[in-house]
Short mmCIF file of C-alpha atoms in Angstrom, two decimals:
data_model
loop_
_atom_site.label_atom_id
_atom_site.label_comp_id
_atom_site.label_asym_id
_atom_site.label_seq_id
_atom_site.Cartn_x
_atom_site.Cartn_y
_atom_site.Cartn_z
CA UNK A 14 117.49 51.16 69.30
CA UNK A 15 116.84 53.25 66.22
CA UNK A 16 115.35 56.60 66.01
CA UNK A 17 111.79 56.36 65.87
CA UNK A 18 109.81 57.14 62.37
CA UNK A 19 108.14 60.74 63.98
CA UNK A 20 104.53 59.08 63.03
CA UNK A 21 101.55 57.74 64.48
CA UNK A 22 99.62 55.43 61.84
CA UNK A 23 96.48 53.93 61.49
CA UNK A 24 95.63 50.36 59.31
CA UNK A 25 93.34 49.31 56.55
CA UNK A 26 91.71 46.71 58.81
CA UNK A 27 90.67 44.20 60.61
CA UNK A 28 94.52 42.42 60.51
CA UNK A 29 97.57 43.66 58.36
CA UNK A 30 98.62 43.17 55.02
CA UNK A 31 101.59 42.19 53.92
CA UNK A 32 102.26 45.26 52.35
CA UNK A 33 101.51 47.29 55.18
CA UNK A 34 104.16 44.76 57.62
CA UNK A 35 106.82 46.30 54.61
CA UNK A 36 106.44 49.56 55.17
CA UNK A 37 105.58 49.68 58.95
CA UNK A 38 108.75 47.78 59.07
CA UNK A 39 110.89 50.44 56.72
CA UNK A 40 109.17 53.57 58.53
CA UNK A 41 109.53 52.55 61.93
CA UNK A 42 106.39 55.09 63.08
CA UNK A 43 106.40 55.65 66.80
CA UNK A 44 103.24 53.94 67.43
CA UNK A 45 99.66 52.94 65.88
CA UNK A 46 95.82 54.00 66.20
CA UNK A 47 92.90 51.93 66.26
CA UNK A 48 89.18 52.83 64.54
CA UNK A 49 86.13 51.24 64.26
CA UNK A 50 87.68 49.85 60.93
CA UNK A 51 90.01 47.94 62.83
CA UNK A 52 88.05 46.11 65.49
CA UNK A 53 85.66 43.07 65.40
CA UNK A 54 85.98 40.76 68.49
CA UNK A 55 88.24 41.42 71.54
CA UNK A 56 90.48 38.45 70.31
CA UNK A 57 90.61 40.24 66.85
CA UNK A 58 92.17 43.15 68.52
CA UNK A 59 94.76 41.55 70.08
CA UNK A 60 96.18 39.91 67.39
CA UNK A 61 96.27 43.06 65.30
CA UNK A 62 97.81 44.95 67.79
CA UNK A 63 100.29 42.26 68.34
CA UNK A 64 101.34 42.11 64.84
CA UNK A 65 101.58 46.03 64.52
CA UNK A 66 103.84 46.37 67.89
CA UNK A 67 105.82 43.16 65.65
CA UNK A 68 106.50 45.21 62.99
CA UNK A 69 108.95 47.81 65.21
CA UNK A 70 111.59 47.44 66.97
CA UNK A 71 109.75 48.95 70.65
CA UNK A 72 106.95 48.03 72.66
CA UNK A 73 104.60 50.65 69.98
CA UNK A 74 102.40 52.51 71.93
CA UNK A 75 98.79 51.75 70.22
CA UNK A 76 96.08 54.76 70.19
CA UNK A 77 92.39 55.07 70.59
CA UNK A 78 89.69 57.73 70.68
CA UNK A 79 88.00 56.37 73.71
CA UNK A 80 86.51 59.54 75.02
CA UNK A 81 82.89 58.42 75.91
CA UNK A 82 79.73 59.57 73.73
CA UNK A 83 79.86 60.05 70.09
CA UNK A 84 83.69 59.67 70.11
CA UNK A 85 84.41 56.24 71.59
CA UNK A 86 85.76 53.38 68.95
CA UNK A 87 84.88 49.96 71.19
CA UNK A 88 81.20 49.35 71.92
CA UNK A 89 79.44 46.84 73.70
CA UNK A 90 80.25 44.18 74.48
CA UNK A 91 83.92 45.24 74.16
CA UNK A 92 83.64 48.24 76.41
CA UNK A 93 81.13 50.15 78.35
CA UNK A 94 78.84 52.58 76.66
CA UNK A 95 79.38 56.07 78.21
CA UNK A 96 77.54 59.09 78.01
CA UNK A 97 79.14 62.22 76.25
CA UNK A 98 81.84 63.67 78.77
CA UNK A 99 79.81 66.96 79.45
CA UNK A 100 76.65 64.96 80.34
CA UNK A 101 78.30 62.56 82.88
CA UNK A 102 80.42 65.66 84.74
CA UNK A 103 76.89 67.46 84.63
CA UNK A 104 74.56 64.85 85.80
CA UNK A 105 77.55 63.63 88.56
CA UNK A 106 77.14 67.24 90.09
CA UNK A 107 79.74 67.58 93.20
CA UNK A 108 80.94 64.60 92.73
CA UNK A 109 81.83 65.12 88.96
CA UNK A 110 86.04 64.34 89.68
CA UNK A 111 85.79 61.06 91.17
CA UNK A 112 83.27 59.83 88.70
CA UNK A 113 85.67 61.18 85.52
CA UNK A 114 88.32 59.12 87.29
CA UNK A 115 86.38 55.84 87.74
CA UNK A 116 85.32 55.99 84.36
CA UNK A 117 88.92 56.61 83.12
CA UNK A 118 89.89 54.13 85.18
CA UNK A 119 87.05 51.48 84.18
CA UNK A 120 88.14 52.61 80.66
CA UNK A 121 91.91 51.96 81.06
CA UNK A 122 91.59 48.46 82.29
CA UNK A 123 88.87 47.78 79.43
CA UNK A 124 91.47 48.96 76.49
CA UNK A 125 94.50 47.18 78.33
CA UNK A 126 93.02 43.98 78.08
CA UNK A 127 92.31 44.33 74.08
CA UNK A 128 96.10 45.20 74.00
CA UNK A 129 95.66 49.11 73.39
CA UNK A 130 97.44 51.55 76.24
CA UNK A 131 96.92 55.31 75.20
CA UNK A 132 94.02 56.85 75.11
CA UNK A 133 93.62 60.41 73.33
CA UNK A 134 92.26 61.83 76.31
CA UNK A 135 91.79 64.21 78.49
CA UNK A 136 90.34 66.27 76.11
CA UNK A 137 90.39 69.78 78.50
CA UNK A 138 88.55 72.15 75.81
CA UNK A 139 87.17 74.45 77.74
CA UNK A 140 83.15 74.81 76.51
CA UNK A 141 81.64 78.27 75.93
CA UNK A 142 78.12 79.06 74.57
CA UNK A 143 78.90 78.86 70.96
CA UNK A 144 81.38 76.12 70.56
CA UNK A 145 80.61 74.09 67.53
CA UNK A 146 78.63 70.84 68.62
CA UNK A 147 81.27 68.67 67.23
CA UNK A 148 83.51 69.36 70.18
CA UNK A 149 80.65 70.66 73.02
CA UNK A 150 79.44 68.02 74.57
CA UNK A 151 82.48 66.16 74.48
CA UNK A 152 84.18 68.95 77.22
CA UNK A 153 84.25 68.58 80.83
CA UNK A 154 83.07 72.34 81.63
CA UNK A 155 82.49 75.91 80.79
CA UNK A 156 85.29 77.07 83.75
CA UNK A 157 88.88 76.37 83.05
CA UNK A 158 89.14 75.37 86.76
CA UNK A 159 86.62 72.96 86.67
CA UNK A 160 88.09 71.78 83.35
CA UNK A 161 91.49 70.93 84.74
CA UNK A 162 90.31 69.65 87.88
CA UNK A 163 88.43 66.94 86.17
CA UNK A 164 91.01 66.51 83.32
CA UNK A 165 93.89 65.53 85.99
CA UNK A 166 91.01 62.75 87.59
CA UNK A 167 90.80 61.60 83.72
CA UNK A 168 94.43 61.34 83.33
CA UNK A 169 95.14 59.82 86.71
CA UNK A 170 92.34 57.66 86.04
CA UNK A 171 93.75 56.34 82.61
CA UNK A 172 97.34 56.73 83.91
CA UNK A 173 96.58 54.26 87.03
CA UNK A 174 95.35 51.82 84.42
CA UNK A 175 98.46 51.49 82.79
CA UNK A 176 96.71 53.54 79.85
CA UNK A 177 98.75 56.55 78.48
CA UNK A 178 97.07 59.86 78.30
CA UNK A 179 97.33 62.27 75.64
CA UNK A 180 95.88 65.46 76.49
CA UNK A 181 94.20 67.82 73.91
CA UNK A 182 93.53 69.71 72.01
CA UNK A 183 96.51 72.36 72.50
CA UNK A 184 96.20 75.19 72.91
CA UNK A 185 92.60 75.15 73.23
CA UNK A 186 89.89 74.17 70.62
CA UNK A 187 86.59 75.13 72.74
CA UNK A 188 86.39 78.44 70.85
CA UNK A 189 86.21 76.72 67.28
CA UNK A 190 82.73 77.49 65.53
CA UNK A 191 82.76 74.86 62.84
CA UNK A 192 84.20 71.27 62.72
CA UNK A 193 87.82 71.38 61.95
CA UNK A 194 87.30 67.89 60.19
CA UNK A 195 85.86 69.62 57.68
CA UNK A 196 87.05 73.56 58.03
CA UNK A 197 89.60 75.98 59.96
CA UNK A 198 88.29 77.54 62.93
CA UNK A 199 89.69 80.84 63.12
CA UNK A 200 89.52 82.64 66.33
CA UNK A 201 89.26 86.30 66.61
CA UNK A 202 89.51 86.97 70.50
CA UNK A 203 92.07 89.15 72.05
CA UNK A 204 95.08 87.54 73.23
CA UNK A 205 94.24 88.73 77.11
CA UNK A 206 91.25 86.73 77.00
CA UNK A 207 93.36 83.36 75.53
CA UNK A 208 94.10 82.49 79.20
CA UNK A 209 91.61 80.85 80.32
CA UNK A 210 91.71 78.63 77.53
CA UNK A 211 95.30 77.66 77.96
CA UNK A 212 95.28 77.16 81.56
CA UNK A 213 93.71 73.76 82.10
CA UNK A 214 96.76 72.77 79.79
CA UNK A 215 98.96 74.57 81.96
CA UNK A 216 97.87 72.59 85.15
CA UNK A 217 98.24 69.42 83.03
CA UNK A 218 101.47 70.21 81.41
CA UNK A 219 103.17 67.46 83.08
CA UNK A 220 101.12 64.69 81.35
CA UNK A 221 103.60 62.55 79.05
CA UNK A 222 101.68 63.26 75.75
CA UNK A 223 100.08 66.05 74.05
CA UNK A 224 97.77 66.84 70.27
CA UNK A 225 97.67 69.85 69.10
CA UNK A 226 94.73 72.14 67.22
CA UNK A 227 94.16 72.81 64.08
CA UNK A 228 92.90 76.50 64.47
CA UNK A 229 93.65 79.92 63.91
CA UNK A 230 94.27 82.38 66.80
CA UNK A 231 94.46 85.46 64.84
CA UNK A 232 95.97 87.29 67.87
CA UNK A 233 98.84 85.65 67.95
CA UNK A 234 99.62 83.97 64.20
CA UNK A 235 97.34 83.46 61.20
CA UNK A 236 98.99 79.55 60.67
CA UNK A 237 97.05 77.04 62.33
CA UNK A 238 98.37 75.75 65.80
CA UNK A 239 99.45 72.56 63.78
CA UNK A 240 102.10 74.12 61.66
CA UNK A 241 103.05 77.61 63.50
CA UNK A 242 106.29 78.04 64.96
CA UNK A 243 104.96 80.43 67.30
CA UNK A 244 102.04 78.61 68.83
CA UNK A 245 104.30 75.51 69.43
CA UNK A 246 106.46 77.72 71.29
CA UNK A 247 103.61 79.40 73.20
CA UNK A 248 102.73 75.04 73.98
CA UNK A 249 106.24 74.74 75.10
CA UNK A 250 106.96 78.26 76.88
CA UNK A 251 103.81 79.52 78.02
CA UNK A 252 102.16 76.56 78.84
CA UNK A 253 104.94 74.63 79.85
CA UNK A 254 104.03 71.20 78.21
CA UNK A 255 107.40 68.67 78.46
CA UNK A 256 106.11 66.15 76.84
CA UNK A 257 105.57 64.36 73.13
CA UNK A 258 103.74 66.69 70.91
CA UNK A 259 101.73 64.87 68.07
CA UNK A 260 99.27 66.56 65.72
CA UNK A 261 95.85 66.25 65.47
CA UNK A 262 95.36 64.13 62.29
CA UNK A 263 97.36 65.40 59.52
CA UNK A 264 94.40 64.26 56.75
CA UNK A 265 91.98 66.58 58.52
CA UNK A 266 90.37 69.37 55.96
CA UNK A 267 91.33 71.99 58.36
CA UNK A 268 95.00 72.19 56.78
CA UNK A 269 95.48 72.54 53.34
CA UNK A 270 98.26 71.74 50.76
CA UNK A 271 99.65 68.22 49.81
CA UNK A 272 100.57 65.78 52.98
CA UNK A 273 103.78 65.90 52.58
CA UNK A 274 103.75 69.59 52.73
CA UNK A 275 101.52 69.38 55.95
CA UNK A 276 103.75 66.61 57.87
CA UNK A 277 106.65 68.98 57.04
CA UNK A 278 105.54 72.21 58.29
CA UNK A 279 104.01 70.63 61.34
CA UNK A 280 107.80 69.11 61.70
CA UNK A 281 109.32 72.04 61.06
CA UNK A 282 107.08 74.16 63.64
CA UNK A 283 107.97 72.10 66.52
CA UNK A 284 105.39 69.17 66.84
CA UNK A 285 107.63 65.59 67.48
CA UNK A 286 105.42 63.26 65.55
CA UNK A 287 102.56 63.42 62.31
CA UNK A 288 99.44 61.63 63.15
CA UNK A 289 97.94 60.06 60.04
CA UNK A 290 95.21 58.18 60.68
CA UNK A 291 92.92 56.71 57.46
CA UNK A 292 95.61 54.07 56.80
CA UNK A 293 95.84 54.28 53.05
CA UNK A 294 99.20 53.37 51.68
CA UNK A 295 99.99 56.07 49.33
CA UNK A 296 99.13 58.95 52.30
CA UNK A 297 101.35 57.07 54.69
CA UNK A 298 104.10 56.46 52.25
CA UNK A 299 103.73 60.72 51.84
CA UNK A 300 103.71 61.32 55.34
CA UNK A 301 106.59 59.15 56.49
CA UNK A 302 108.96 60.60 53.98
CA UNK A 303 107.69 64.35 54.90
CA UNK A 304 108.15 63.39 58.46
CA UNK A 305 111.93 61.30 58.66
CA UNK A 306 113.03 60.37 61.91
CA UNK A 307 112.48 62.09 65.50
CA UNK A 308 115.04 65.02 66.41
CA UNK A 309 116.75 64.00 69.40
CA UNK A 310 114.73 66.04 71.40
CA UNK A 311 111.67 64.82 70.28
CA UNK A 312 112.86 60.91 70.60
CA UNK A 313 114.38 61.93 75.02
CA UNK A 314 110.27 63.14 75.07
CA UNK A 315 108.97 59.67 73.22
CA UNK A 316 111.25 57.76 75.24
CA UNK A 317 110.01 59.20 78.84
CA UNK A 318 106.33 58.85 77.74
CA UNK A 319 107.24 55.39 76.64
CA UNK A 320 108.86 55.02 80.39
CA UNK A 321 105.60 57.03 81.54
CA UNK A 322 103.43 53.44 81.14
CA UNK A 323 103.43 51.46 84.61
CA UNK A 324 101.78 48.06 85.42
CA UNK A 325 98.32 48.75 87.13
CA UNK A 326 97.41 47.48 90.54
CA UNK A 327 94.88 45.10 90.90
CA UNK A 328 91.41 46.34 91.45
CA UNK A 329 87.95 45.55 91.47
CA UNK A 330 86.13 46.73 88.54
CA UNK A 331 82.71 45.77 89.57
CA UNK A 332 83.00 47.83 92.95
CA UNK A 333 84.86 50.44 90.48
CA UNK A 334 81.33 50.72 88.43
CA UNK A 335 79.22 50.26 91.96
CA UNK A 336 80.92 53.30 93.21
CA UNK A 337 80.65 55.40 89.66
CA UNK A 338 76.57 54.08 89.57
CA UNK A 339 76.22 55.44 93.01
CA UNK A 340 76.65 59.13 91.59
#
């Protein structure tokens, strides 16, 4: 097998072009991610993600924002409407864990059957009064303990589907005060009080795949997460994370400079692979040359999340959402 391209891309639309088969075929990008561009009708979806895993020379892993709420790219009838992620935990009360994992698991055999199997979840932000509402109702909890408790029942939940997991956003975004789609968060706490936000990662660190944060911690660096040396060694030393780092979506108005210039730095700080995620050409063509091929590092950690993927056991999904309704 050749080394994977270190990138994640998305597509135009609702099926390929033949220029886009050229170059996913020349780049060889780890794997793919799906947006409501991209999806029409569950049969739709599985022949476009049957062409893009065609175009590589691996079974591609193929990505999706399927948190629940605002963030959550299949809709009825395709998949089941969820409330936002803080709502559910909040309104499931004691009982908050096992409904997370039903609904991850509900979730994971939904996306599995349209041909998708990672999910860019848990998402184990920990909440705080002031976090921007972009991010805050999309947490599990204001307590990192409660946060990784229910982010392990997410990831088990997806995980048991045959669904990878890609935890984020590292090292912590719940502290961000404006949407990092649009600006940099910069942080100003002290670095003693940065624990609790990287310790629901910490419990989690053993989860195949991770996405970084594009913020500022002015305590410890004044680069973003993305592209700092330092915090990608705090992800890999402090926290302890193993697995396949991947950025937050390099296109994002939270890092500045050319593409190019952003897929290299984020390279060259430590992350494995550039996720790029609009799918036009000319920014893909940018990122895939910025990017090259995975280190041989990176490629043992894509490999072992690749291996990470297991066939689910057969359950029954209507006593799954019985069970979750209960709560």
């Amino acid at each position: 097998m050749n080394g994977f391209g270190a990138t994640i891309f998305g597509c135009e639309g609702l099926r390929l072009s033949d220029k886009e088969r050229t170059f996913f075929r020349d780049s060889r990008p780890f794997g793919f991610i799906l947006f409501g561009r991209n999806i029409d009708s569950a049969d739709q979806v599985r022949a476009l993600c049957d062409d893009l895993r065609s175009c590589v020379d691996h079974h591609a892993p193929i990505l999706i924002d399927q948190e629940g709420g605002r963030v959550q790219r299949f809709r009825a009838p395709l998949a089941t409407e969820w409330l936002p992620p803080l709502e559910h935990v909040q309104a499931a009360g004691e009982n908050a864990a096992r409904a997370m994992y039903l609904r991850a698991r509900i979730t994971a055999h939904e996306l599995l059957s349209l041909g998708v199997d990672a999910n860019c979840a848990p998402m184990v932000d920990v909440a705080h009064s002031d976090t921007h509402p972009f991010l805050k109702n999309r947490c599990y909890g204001f307590d990192a303990g409660t946060v990784a408790e229910i982010g392990r029942a997410v990831a088990d939940g997806l995980m048991d589907g045959g669904v990878l997991p890609v935890i984020k956003h590292m090292p912590g975004h719940g502290r961000a005060l404006v949407d990092s789609h649009f600006d940099l968060p910069t942080v100003s706490t002290p670095e003693a009080e940065l624990d609790a936000d990287f310790a629901p990662f910490k419990a989690l660190s053993d989860l195949p795949m991770g996405m970084t944060a594009h913020l500022v911690f002015e305590a410890l660096d004044a680069a973003p997460a993305t592209t700092s040396l330092k915090m990608m060694r705090l992800i890999r030393e402090r926290i302890g994370f193993g697995g396949l780092i991947m950025t937050d979506d390099i296109s994002m108005q939270a890092l500045k400079g050319p593409l190019a210039q952003r897929s290299a730095d984020s390279i060259a700080a430590g992350c494995d692979v550039v996720l790029h995620c609009n799918g036009e050409m000319e920014d893909m063509r940018a990122v895939a040359e910025a990017s090259g091929v995975m280190t041989a590092a990176a490629q043992a950690r894509a490999e072992a999340a690749l291996m990470a993927r297991k066939t689910p056991e057969t359950v029954d999904i209507e006593a799954l959402s019985a069970e979750l309704k209960a709560f």
